[in-house]
Coordinates of C-alpha atoms in Angstrom, one line a residue:
Chain A
M175 CA 101.4 137.1 285.8
T176 CA 103.8 136.3 288.2
S177 CA 105.7 140.0 288.1
A178 CA 106.4 142.0 291.2
S179 CA 103.1 144.1 291.1
K180 CA 102.3 146.1 294.3
S181 CA 98.7 145.0 294.3
E182 CA 96.9 146.4 297.2
D183 CA 93.8 143.8 297.0
P184 CA 92.8 143.2 300.5
A185 CA 92.2 139.7 300.2
Q186 CA 95.7 139.3 298.8
A187 CA 97.3 141.2 301.5
A188 CA 95.9 139.6 304.5
S189 CA 96.9 136.4 303.2
S190 CA 100.7 137.2 303.0
Q191 CA 100.4 139.2 306.3
P192 CA 97.9 137.8 308.8
P193 CA 96.7 140.5 311.2
A194 CA 99.0 139.5 313.9
R195 CA 96.7 139.0 317.2
G196 CA 99.2 139.5 320.1
G197 CA 101.9 139.1 317.7
R198 CA 103.4 136.1 315.8
S199 CA 103.8 132.7 317.6
F200 CA 107.3 131.4 318.3
G201 CA 107.3 129.1 315.3
D202 CA 106.4 131.7 312.8
K203 CA 109.1 134.1 314.1
V204 CA 111.6 131.0 313.4
Y205 CA 110.3 130.4 310.2
L206 CA 110.0 134.0 309.2
A207 CA 113.9 134.3 310.1
L208 CA 114.7 131.4 308.5
T209 CA 113.1 132.0 305.0
W210 CA 114.0 135.7 305.2
A211 CA 117.8 135.1 306.0
S212 CA 117.6 132.4 302.7
A213 CA 116.3 135.2 300.7
V214 CA 119.0 137.7 302.0
L215 CA 121.4 135.2 301.4
V216 CA 120.8 135.4 297.6
L217 CA 121.6 139.6 298.0
I218 CA 125.0 138.2 299.9
I219 CA 126.2 135.9 297.5
L220 CA 126.0 138.6 295.0
G221 CA 127.8 141.1 297.2
A222 CA 130.4 138.7 298.1
I223 CA 131.1 137.9 294.4
I224 CA 131.4 141.6 293.8
V225 CA 133.7 142.1 297.1
M226 CA 136.2 139.1 296.2
L227 CA 136.6 139.9 292.6
I228 CA 137.5 143.3 293.3
H229 CA 139.8 142.2 296.3
G230 CA 141.5 139.7 293.9
S231 CA 141.9 142.1 291.0
L232 CA 143.3 145.0 293.1
P233 CA 147.3 143.7 292.9
A234 CA 147.0 143.5 289.0
L235 CA 144.9 146.9 288.5
R236 CA 147.1 148.6 291.0
K237 CA 150.0 147.6 289.1
F238 CA 148.7 148.6 285.7
G239 CA 145.8 151.2 286.5
F240 CA 142.6 150.1 285.5
F241 CA 142.6 152.2 282.3
H242 CA 145.9 151.0 281.1
F243 CA 144.7 147.4 281.7
L244 CA 141.8 148.0 279.8
T245 CA 143.3 149.4 276.9
S246 CA 146.6 147.4 277.0
A247 CA 147.3 144.6 274.1
A248 CA 150.2 143.2 276.1
W249 CA 149.8 139.6 277.7
N250 CA 153.2 138.1 278.8
P251 CA 152.9 135.7 281.7
V252 CA 157.2 135.7 281.9
R253 CA 157.5 139.2 282.1
E254 CA 154.5 139.7 284.1
E255 CA 152.9 142.2 281.7
F256 CA 149.1 141.9 281.4
G257 CA 146.4 143.8 279.6
A258 CA 142.5 143.1 278.9
L259 CA 142.0 144.3 275.5
S260 CA 142.6 141.2 273.6
P261 CA 140.1 139.0 275.4
I262 CA 137.6 142.2 275.7
V263 CA 137.7 142.4 272.2
G264 CA 137.4 138.5 271.4
T265 CA 134.3 138.7 273.8
L266 CA 132.6 141.2 272.1
V267 CA 133.3 140.4 268.5
S268 CA 132.2 136.6 269.1
S269 CA 129.1 137.8 271.0
L270 CA 128.4 140.2 268.2
I271 CA 128.7 137.7 265.6
A272 CA 126.4 135.5 267.6
I273 CA 123.8 138.2 267.5
V274 CA 123.8 138.9 264.0
I275 CA 123.4 135.1 263.0
G276 CA 121.2 134.5 266.0
L277 CA 118.8 137.3 266.0
P278 CA 117.0 136.7 262.5
V279 CA 117.4 133.0 263.0
S280 CA 115.3 133.2 266.6
F281 CA 112.9 135.7 265.3
G282 CA 112.1 133.3 262.4
I283 CA 111.3 130.6 264.8
A284 CA 109.6 132.6 267.5
L285 CA 107.5 133.9 264.0
F286 CA 107.0 130.1 263.0
I287 CA 106.0 128.9 266.5
T288 CA 103.5 131.5 267.0
E289 CA 101.7 132.6 263.6
L290 CA 102.6 129.9 261.1
A291 CA 102.7 126.3 262.5
P292 CA 99.3 124.4 262.6
V293 CA 98.6 123.7 266.1
W294 CA 99.9 119.9 266.4
L295 CA 103.1 121.3 265.2
K296 CA 103.6 124.1 267.8
R297 CA 104.5 122.2 270.8
P298 CA 106.7 120.0 269.4
V299 CA 108.7 122.3 267.7
G300 CA 108.9 124.4 270.9
V301 CA 110.1 121.7 273.0
A302 CA 112.9 120.8 270.4
I303 CA 114.2 124.2 270.4
E304 CA 114.2 124.2 274.3
L305 CA 115.9 120.8 274.2
L306 CA 118.9 122.7 272.3
A307 CA 118.9 125.2 275.6
A308 CA 119.2 122.4 277.8
I309 CA 122.1 120.9 276.2
P310 CA 125.3 121.9 278.3
S311 CA 128.0 124.2 276.5
I312 CA 130.9 121.5 276.9
I313 CA 128.9 119.5 274.3
Y314 CA 128.5 122.2 271.8
G315 CA 132.4 122.7 272.3
M316 CA 133.1 119.2 271.7
W317 CA 130.7 119.2 268.5
G318 CA 132.5 123.0 267.5
L319 CA 135.7 121.1 267.8
F320 CA 135.4 117.7 266.1
I321 CA 132.7 118.1 263.6
F322 CA 131.6 122.0 263.1
A323 CA 135.1 123.3 262.7
P324 CA 136.6 121.3 260.0
F325 CA 133.2 121.5 258.1
F326 CA 133.2 125.4 258.1
A327 CA 136.9 125.2 257.2
E328 CA 136.1 122.9 254.5
H329 CA 132.6 124.7 253.2
I330 CA 131.7 127.8 254.6
Q331 CA 134.9 129.6 255.2
P332 CA 136.0 129.6 251.3
L333 CA 132.6 130.6 250.4
L334 CA 132.8 133.6 252.4
E335 CA 136.2 134.4 251.5
N336 CA 135.6 134.3 247.9
T337 CA 132.2 136.6 248.4
L338 CA 132.6 138.8 251.4
G339 CA 136.3 138.5 251.5
R340 CA 136.5 140.1 248.2
V341 CA 134.6 143.2 248.9
P342 CA 136.6 146.0 249.2
G343 CA 136.8 147.6 252.9
L344 CA 134.8 144.7 254.4
G345 CA 137.3 142.2 252.9
I346 CA 140.0 142.6 255.7
F347 CA 137.6 140.9 258.1
F348 CA 137.0 137.7 256.1
Q349 CA 140.3 136.6 256.0
G350 CA 142.5 134.0 257.9
L351 CA 143.7 130.5 258.2
P352 CA 142.1 127.5 256.9
L353 CA 141.8 125.9 260.4
G354 CA 138.5 126.3 261.4
I355 CA 139.5 127.5 264.8
S356 CA 138.5 131.3 264.7
V357 CA 136.7 133.7 266.5
F358 CA 134.4 133.3 263.6
T359 CA 133.7 129.8 264.6
A360 CA 133.5 130.8 268.1
G361 CA 130.5 133.3 267.1
V362 CA 128.5 130.6 265.1
V363 CA 128.7 128.1 267.9
L364 CA 127.8 130.9 270.2
A365 CA 124.6 131.9 268.0
I366 CA 123.3 128.0 267.8
M367 CA 123.5 128.2 271.7
I368 CA 121.7 131.6 272.2
V369 CA 119.1 131.1 269.5
P370 CA 116.6 129.1 271.8
F371 CA 117.0 131.6 274.5
I372 CA 116.0 134.4 272.2
A373 CA 113.5 132.6 270.1
S374 CA 111.6 131.5 273.6
V375 CA 111.3 134.9 275.0
M376 CA 110.1 136.1 271.5
R377 CA 107.4 133.6 271.4
D378 CA 106.5 134.1 274.8
V379 CA 106.0 137.9 274.2
F380 CA 104.5 137.5 270.8
E381 CA 101.6 135.1 272.4
T382 CA 100.8 138.3 274.8
V383 CA 99.6 140.0 272.2
P384 CA 95.6 140.0 272.4
R385 CA 93.8 138.2 269.8
E386 CA 91.8 141.0 268.8
L387 CA 94.6 143.1 267.8
R388 CA 95.7 140.7 265.4
E389 CA 92.2 139.8 264.1
S390 CA 91.3 143.3 263.6
A391 CA 94.8 143.6 261.6
Y392 CA 93.9 140.4 259.6
G393 CA 90.4 142.0 259.2
V394 CA 91.4 145.3 257.4
G395 CA 93.6 142.9 254.9
C396 CA 96.9 142.5 256.4
T397 CA 99.0 139.7 255.0
T398 CA 100.8 137.6 258.0
W399 CA 103.9 139.2 257.7
E400 CA 102.5 142.7 257.9
V401 CA 100.5 141.9 261.3
V402 CA 103.9 140.6 262.4
W403 CA 106.0 143.6 261.7
K404 CA 103.6 146.4 262.0
V405 CA 101.2 145.1 264.8
I406 CA 102.9 142.5 266.8
M407 CA 106.4 143.9 266.6
P408 CA 105.7 147.5 267.7
V409 CA 103.5 146.4 270.6
T410 CA 106.2 143.9 272.1
K411 CA 109.5 145.9 271.0
V412 CA 110.5 146.2 274.6
G413 CA 110.2 142.3 275.3
V414 CA 111.9 141.4 272.1
V415 CA 114.8 143.9 273.0
G416 CA 114.8 142.3 276.5
G417 CA 115.4 138.7 275.1
I418 CA 118.1 139.7 272.7
M419 CA 120.0 141.4 275.9
L420 CA 119.2 138.2 277.5
G421 CA 120.9 136.0 274.8
L422 CA 123.6 138.5 274.4
G423 CA 124.5 138.4 278.2
R424 CA 124.8 134.4 277.8
A425 CA 127.0 134.9 274.8
L426 CA 129.2 137.1 276.5
G427 CA 129.8 135.1 279.6
E428 CA 129.9 131.2 277.5
T429 CA 133.0 129.8 278.8
M430 CA 133.5 126.2 277.4
A431 CA 131.7 126.4 273.8
V432 CA 133.9 129.3 273.2
T433 CA 137.0 127.7 274.7
F434 CA 137.3 124.2 272.6
V435 CA 136.9 126.6 269.4
I436 CA 138.2 130.1 269.5
G437 CA 141.7 129.0 269.4
N438 CA 143.3 130.7 272.5
S439 CA 145.7 133.2 270.7
H440 CA 146.4 136.7 272.9
E441 CA 146.8 138.5 269.2
L442 CA 144.4 140.8 268.1
N443 CA 143.8 140.4 264.6
A444 CA 141.0 142.4 262.2
A445 CA 140.8 138.9 260.1
L446 CA 137.7 137.0 261.7
F447 CA 138.9 133.2 260.6
M448 CA 142.0 134.1 262.7
P449 CA 142.3 132.4 266.4
G450 CA 141.5 134.6 269.3
N451 CA 140.2 134.4 272.6
S452 CA 137.6 135.9 275.0
I453 CA 137.7 136.4 278.6
A454 CA 136.0 133.5 279.7
S455 CA 138.2 131.2 277.7
T456 CA 141.5 133.1 278.8
I457 CA 140.4 132.3 282.4
A458 CA 139.3 128.7 281.9
N459 CA 142.7 128.1 280.3
E460 CA 145.3 130.0 282.1
F461 CA 143.9 129.8 285.7
T462 CA 145.2 126.8 287.2
E463 CA 148.7 127.2 285.5
A464 CA 148.9 130.8 286.8
D465 CA 151.7 131.5 288.9
G466 CA 152.4 134.6 290.4
E467 CA 150.2 136.8 292.4
I468 CA 149.8 139.3 289.4
Y469 CA 149.1 136.9 286.8
T470 CA 146.1 135.4 289.3
S471 CA 145.3 138.6 289.7
A472 CA 145.2 139.8 286.3
L473 CA 142.9 136.8 285.5
I474 CA 140.6 138.1 288.4
S475 CA 140.5 141.2 286.9
L476 CA 139.3 139.8 283.7
G477 CA 136.7 138.2 285.5
L478 CA 135.5 141.1 287.2
I479 CA 135.1 142.9 283.9
L480 CA 133.2 140.2 282.4
F481 CA 130.9 140.3 285.6
I482 CA 130.5 144.0 285.4
I483 CA 129.5 143.8 281.4
T484 CA 127.2 140.8 281.8
F485 CA 125.6 142.5 285.1
I486 CA 124.9 145.7 283.1
I487 CA 123.5 143.9 280.1
L488 CA 121.3 141.4 282.1
S489 CA 119.9 144.2 284.3
L490 CA 118.8 146.3 281.0
A491 CA 117.2 142.7 279.9
K492 CA 115.6 142.3 283.3
F493 CA 114.0 146.0 283.0
M494 CA 112.9 145.6 280.0
L495 CA 111.0 142.7 280.4
I496 CA 109.6 143.9 283.8
R497 CA 108.3 146.9 281.4
M498 CA 107.0 144.7 278.9
A499 CA 105.0 142.8 281.6
R500 CA 103.9 145.7 283.3
A501 CA 102.4 147.2 280.0
Q502 CA 100.9 143.8 279.5
E503 CA 99.1 144.0 283.0
G504 CA 97.8 147.4 282.1
R505 CA 96.5 146.2 279.0
S506 CA 94.2 143.3 280.5
A507 CA 93.4 145.2 283.7
Chain B
M55 CA 104.2 145.7 239.9
D56 CA 101.2 146.6 241.7
I57 CA 101.3 147.0 245.2
Y58 CA 99.2 143.9 245.9
T59 CA 101.4 141.6 244.0
R60 CA 104.6 143.2 246.3
R61 CA 102.6 142.8 249.8
K62 CA 102.1 139.2 248.5
I63 CA 105.6 138.9 247.6
I64 CA 107.1 140.5 250.6
N65 CA 104.9 138.1 253.0
G66 CA 105.7 134.8 251.1
V67 CA 109.7 135.6 251.0
N68 CA 109.4 136.5 254.8
L69 CA 107.3 133.6 256.0
T70 CA 109.4 131.2 253.9
A71 CA 112.5 132.7 255.6
A72 CA 110.8 131.8 259.0
V73 CA 110.2 128.3 257.9
V74 CA 113.8 128.0 256.6
T75 CA 115.3 129.1 260.1
T76 CA 113.0 126.8 262.0
A77 CA 114.1 124.0 259.9
L78 CA 117.7 125.5 260.4
G79 CA 117.4 125.5 264.3
L80 CA 115.9 121.9 264.2
F81 CA 118.8 120.6 261.7
F82 CA 121.4 121.5 264.0
L83 CA 119.7 119.8 266.9
A84 CA 119.4 116.6 264.9
W85 CA 123.1 117.0 263.7
L86 CA 124.4 117.6 267.2
L87 CA 122.4 114.9 268.8
W88 CA 123.1 112.5 265.8
T89 CA 127.0 113.1 266.5
L90 CA 126.8 112.5 270.0
F91 CA 124.9 109.5 269.3
A92 CA 127.0 108.1 266.8
Q93 CA 130.1 108.5 268.3
G94 CA 128.7 107.9 272.0
L95 CA 127.4 104.6 271.6
A96 CA 130.2 103.1 269.5
N97 CA 132.2 103.8 272.8
F98 CA 129.5 102.7 275.3
N99 CA 130.4 99.6 277.3
W100 CA 130.7 98.3 280.5
A101 CA 134.1 99.1 280.9
L102 CA 133.1 102.9 281.2
F103 CA 131.2 102.1 284.3
S104 CA 133.7 99.7 285.8
Q105 CA 137.5 101.2 285.3
D106 CA 139.0 104.4 286.2
M107 CA 140.3 107.0 283.6
P108 CA 143.2 105.8 281.6
G109 CA 146.5 107.7 282.2
P110 CA 148.5 109.2 279.3
G111 CA 149.1 106.6 276.4
S112 CA 147.8 103.8 278.2
E113 CA 145.0 102.0 276.6
G114 CA 141.4 101.2 277.4
G115 CA 139.7 102.6 280.4
G116 CA 136.5 103.9 281.5
L117 CA 134.9 107.1 283.6
R118 CA 134.2 105.4 286.9
N119 CA 135.9 107.6 289.5
A120 CA 134.3 110.9 287.1
I121 CA 131.0 109.7 287.3
V122 CA 131.1 108.8 291.0
G123 CA 132.7 112.3 291.8
S124 CA 130.4 114.1 289.5
L125 CA 127.5 112.3 291.4
M126 CA 128.9 113.2 294.8
M127 CA 129.4 116.6 293.9
T128 CA 126.1 117.1 292.3
I129 CA 124.1 115.7 295.3
T130 CA 126.1 117.5 297.9
A131 CA 125.3 120.9 295.8
V132 CA 121.5 120.1 295.8
V133 CA 121.8 119.3 299.3
I134 CA 123.4 122.6 300.1
G135 CA 121.3 124.9 297.4
A136 CA 117.6 123.5 297.2
P137 CA 116.9 124.2 301.0
V138 CA 118.3 127.5 301.0
G139 CA 116.4 128.1 297.4
I140 CA 113.0 126.5 298.8
L141 CA 112.9 128.8 301.9
A142 CA 114.1 131.9 299.7
G143 CA 111.4 131.0 297.2
A144 CA 109.0 130.6 300.4
Y145 CA 109.7 134.0 301.9
L146 CA 109.3 135.9 298.2
S147 CA 105.9 134.1 297.7
E148 CA 104.4 133.7 301.5
F149 CA 105.9 136.3 303.8
G150 CA 107.4 138.7 301.8
R151 CA 105.5 139.0 298.4
Y152 CA 105.0 142.6 298.5
A153 CA 108.2 143.6 300.9
R154 CA 110.7 146.0 299.3
I155 CA 113.8 143.6 299.9
S156 CA 111.9 140.6 297.7
I157 CA 112.2 143.2 294.9
A158 CA 115.7 143.6 295.1
V159 CA 116.0 139.6 296.0
R160 CA 114.0 138.8 292.5
F161 CA 116.2 141.1 290.5
I162 CA 119.1 140.2 292.0
N163 CA 118.2 136.2 291.7
D164 CA 117.4 136.6 287.9
V165 CA 120.8 138.3 287.6
L166 CA 122.7 135.4 289.1
L167 CA 120.7 132.8 287.1
S168 CA 122.0 133.8 283.6
A169 CA 125.5 135.3 285.6
P170 CA 128.5 133.6 283.9
S171 CA 129.6 130.3 285.6
I172 CA 132.9 131.0 285.4
V173 CA 132.8 133.9 287.4
I174 CA 131.0 132.0 290.3
G175 CA 134.4 129.3 289.8
V176 CA 136.9 132.2 290.6
F177 CA 134.8 133.6 293.3
V178 CA 134.8 130.0 294.9
Y179 CA 138.3 129.7 294.2
E180 CA 139.1 132.5 296.3
I181 CA 136.7 132.2 299.3
M182 CA 137.5 128.1 299.5
V183 CA 140.6 127.0 297.2
A184 CA 142.9 129.8 298.0
P185 CA 142.5 130.2 301.6
F186 CA 142.1 126.6 302.7
G187 CA 145.2 125.6 300.5
G188 CA 144.1 123.4 297.8
F189 CA 141.4 122.4 295.0
S190 CA 138.7 119.9 296.8
G191 CA 135.2 118.3 296.0
W192 CA 133.9 120.6 298.9
S193 CA 134.2 123.7 296.7
G194 CA 133.2 122.2 293.7
A195 CA 130.2 121.3 295.4
V196 CA 129.8 124.7 296.9
A197 CA 130.2 126.4 293.5
L198 CA 127.6 124.3 291.7
A199 CA 125.4 125.0 294.8
I200 CA 125.6 128.8 293.9
L201 CA 124.2 127.7 290.7
V202 CA 121.4 125.9 292.2
I203 CA 119.8 128.5 294.3
P204 CA 118.5 131.0 291.9
V205 CA 116.9 128.3 289.6
V206 CA 115.4 126.7 292.7
V207 CA 114.4 130.2 294.1
R208 CA 112.4 131.2 291.0
T209 CA 110.4 127.9 290.5
T210 CA 109.8 127.9 294.0
E211 CA 108.3 131.5 294.2
N212 CA 106.5 131.1 290.9
M213 CA 104.8 127.4 291.8
M214 CA 103.9 128.4 295.4
R215 CA 102.2 131.6 294.0
L216 CA 100.0 129.3 292.1
V217 CA 98.4 128.0 295.2
P218 CA 95.1 129.5 295.6
D219 CA 94.8 132.0 298.8
S220 CA 91.7 130.4 299.5
M221 CA 93.7 127.4 300.7
R222 CA 95.9 129.5 302.8
E223 CA 92.6 130.8 304.5
A224 CA 91.0 127.6 305.2
A225 CA 94.0 126.5 307.1
A226 CA 94.2 130.0 308.6
A227 CA 90.7 129.7 309.7
L228 CA 91.3 126.3 311.3
G229 CA 93.9 128.1 313.8
A230 CA 97.0 126.8 311.9
P231 CA 99.8 129.3 312.7
Q232 CA 101.5 131.0 309.3
W233 CA 104.4 128.5 309.4
K234 CA 102.3 125.3 309.5
V235 CA 100.2 126.9 306.7
V236 CA 103.2 127.1 304.6
N237 CA 104.5 124.0 305.5
S238 CA 101.6 121.8 305.3
V239 CA 99.5 123.5 303.0
V240 CA 101.2 125.5 300.4
I241 CA 104.6 123.5 300.0
R242 CA 102.5 120.3 299.7
A243 CA 100.2 121.9 297.3
A244 CA 103.2 123.2 294.9
I245 CA 105.4 120.5 295.7
S246 CA 105.5 118.8 292.1
G247 CA 106.5 122.5 290.6
I248 CA 109.1 122.6 293.4
M249 CA 110.6 119.4 292.9
T250 CA 110.6 120.3 288.9
G251 CA 112.5 123.1 290.2
V252 CA 115.1 121.1 291.6
L253 CA 115.5 118.7 289.0
L254 CA 116.0 121.4 286.5
A255 CA 118.8 122.9 288.9
I256 CA 120.4 119.3 288.6
A257 CA 120.1 119.4 284.8
R258 CA 121.5 122.9 285.0
I259 CA 124.7 121.7 286.7
A260 CA 125.3 118.2 285.6
G261 CA 127.3 119.7 282.8
E262 CA 128.5 122.9 284.0
T263 CA 132.5 122.6 283.6
A264 CA 133.7 126.3 284.2
P265 CA 132.9 126.4 287.8
L266 CA 134.7 123.4 288.2
L267 CA 138.0 123.9 286.3
F268 CA 139.8 125.5 289.4
T269 CA 137.5 124.7 292.4
A270 CA 137.3 120.6 292.2
L271 CA 139.7 120.5 289.4
N272 CA 140.0 116.6 288.4
N273 CA 141.8 113.6 289.7
Q274 CA 142.9 110.7 287.8
F275 CA 142.3 108.2 290.2
F276 CA 139.3 107.1 292.2
S277 CA 138.5 109.1 295.6
L278 CA 135.6 109.7 297.6
D279 CA 137.6 112.1 299.5
M280 CA 135.7 115.3 299.1
S281 CA 138.7 117.5 300.7
K282 CA 140.9 116.4 298.0
P283 CA 140.3 117.1 294.4
M284 CA 137.9 115.5 292.5
A285 CA 137.2 113.5 289.5
N286 CA 134.3 114.8 287.4
L287 CA 132.6 114.1 284.3
P288 CA 132.7 117.7 282.6
V289 CA 136.2 118.7 283.4
T290 CA 137.3 114.9 282.2
I291 CA 135.6 115.3 279.1
F292 CA 137.4 119.0 278.6
N293 CA 140.7 117.4 279.3
F294 CA 140.3 114.3 277.1
A295 CA 138.7 115.8 274.3
M296 CA 141.8 118.8 274.2
G297 CA 144.0 115.7 274.9
P298 CA 146.1 113.7 272.0
Y299 CA 144.8 110.4 272.6
D300 CA 142.4 108.6 270.6
N301 CA 141.1 106.4 273.6
W302 CA 140.8 109.9 275.3
H303 CA 138.6 111.3 272.3
D304 CA 136.1 107.9 272.5
L305 CA 135.8 108.4 276.1
A306 CA 135.0 112.0 276.1
W307 CA 132.2 111.3 273.3
A308 CA 130.9 108.8 275.9
G309 CA 130.9 110.9 278.5
S310 CA 129.4 113.7 276.8
L311 CA 126.5 111.5 275.7
L312 CA 126.0 110.3 279.2
I313 CA 125.7 113.5 280.5
T314 CA 123.3 114.7 277.7
L315 CA 121.2 111.5 278.3
A316 CA 120.8 112.8 282.2
V317 CA 119.9 116.4 281.1
L318 CA 117.3 115.2 278.3
G319 CA 116.3 112.8 280.5
L320 CA 115.5 115.2 283.8
N321 CA 113.8 117.7 281.4
I322 CA 111.4 114.9 280.1
I323 CA 110.8 114.0 283.7
T324 CA 110.1 117.7 284.4
R325 CA 107.7 118.1 281.7
V326 CA 105.8 115.0 282.7
L327 CA 105.6 116.2 286.3
L328 CA 104.6 119.8 285.3
R329 CA 101.8 118.7 282.5
P330 CA 99.0 118.1 285.0
G331 CA 99.4 121.5 286.5
R332 CA 99.6 123.2 283.4
K333 CA 96.2 124.5 281.9

């Protein structure tokens, strides 16, 4: 276990803090200062990012007001009117679609690797899924634009429109243009991208469940599914949720894959098969073209909002995974 | 239907679903790689490495300047980021393992690890591009370095922690000061793991596009000057894929294949490097 546990084991404490005989040597002082400064630099980077984002957003936020900026759907560079509502909605909706599609798939993969796969298959499947995570997002974007979007428009979209699109109430969401470039497509591509992250966290936490627990459940006659759903899941709940949050954090901030397929339209639509935009895709598309202080500042404000949202989500994920690791240590001790 | 049959059916349905979803995941990986190889290999030729980017509407062309630019910025980013990351990892593992500040550093490091890379781009734009008047290869390299640091910090700490305390004690018993213990015993023992972290960081930044969009920008011409806008593969792929010309699309596919091969290659090397250490 590599998590931060405050062990008071004297041998360990001694190794990391040797008793200073007449103080540390000069070399030690220099080395300590150097490593300490590098560690603190990590904190400084984060602090600087926050400070610079706030500094950059001030002109726009002062002009429009923070609350008004958040809730306005206006986006007119010529008249210098900006609001964050449409990118925020696009970001949340596409990420939500990604989680709804990606979650069951990740769960299935983790279940397959930990409980079902024969030993010789576990490693190759695990590695293959991890490779999916290593592929850069721009590749997903290109593939999404040239290959997946046309396929989606031709085969999957009509299917969804003719089934879910006919359901009263739900129907308005499953409408749109037959382009394949839409918020929904972005969600699907995001789902493919985050599945490896969620699946590998789930696999790791599933594998921490002690053997005895599984075996005793099998011993009283549980089926494999019952072992997973009623024994493993309750034990690993916190870690699983942490993994989902990690995936969500990734999806919210993902830029290139989304920029290619979301369509980059500032119009708000209930229909999911219409082009939309996300915070990251708006910044990616417009930042270099933005002229005028207010325009640039509005885009930096979007960046600030994105950073705050992902910071909160990722912190929650981290807390949950730490809690999971602590509980694990408690059990094994 | 009695309860036993019902439980069996539920079990069967759900386990089948698990197999199907795994197959689905593998199917998408295969689909992606297949397209990439089919489209990329068709456009893989010597001109890719020997010619510069074609302008709008001109025939042929290659990616030489983008490849060189990407290599230069990646190397610079690693030269800046890796030492900082290794030293910070050494602090977390050797000097401040139980220090209060280390808890904060680990936490923030993990957040930075998954922070949206486009925000890093905006940040570097504000601290380097806007004040110093222009896009440059240096600012692109700094943006990438900020992405390198968290990856290296994390693997370095984990790998140095795996070094048994008895080795540190043995060195200390011989009278070595702590900096010598760390430098010539701990870092040496963990070197393959630390290198793995650096390679993973390179794999991470090799395809990063978002932080380069408004730091390094792009450059149609061959240039080794890091203080000017610099050509790079990811942004070129983005521009060419979005562009209207067929030869641009072809080059974008070839460039994508190039990046993917590099990233997958690095991942395979790290797995081989780490294997003896495992178990």
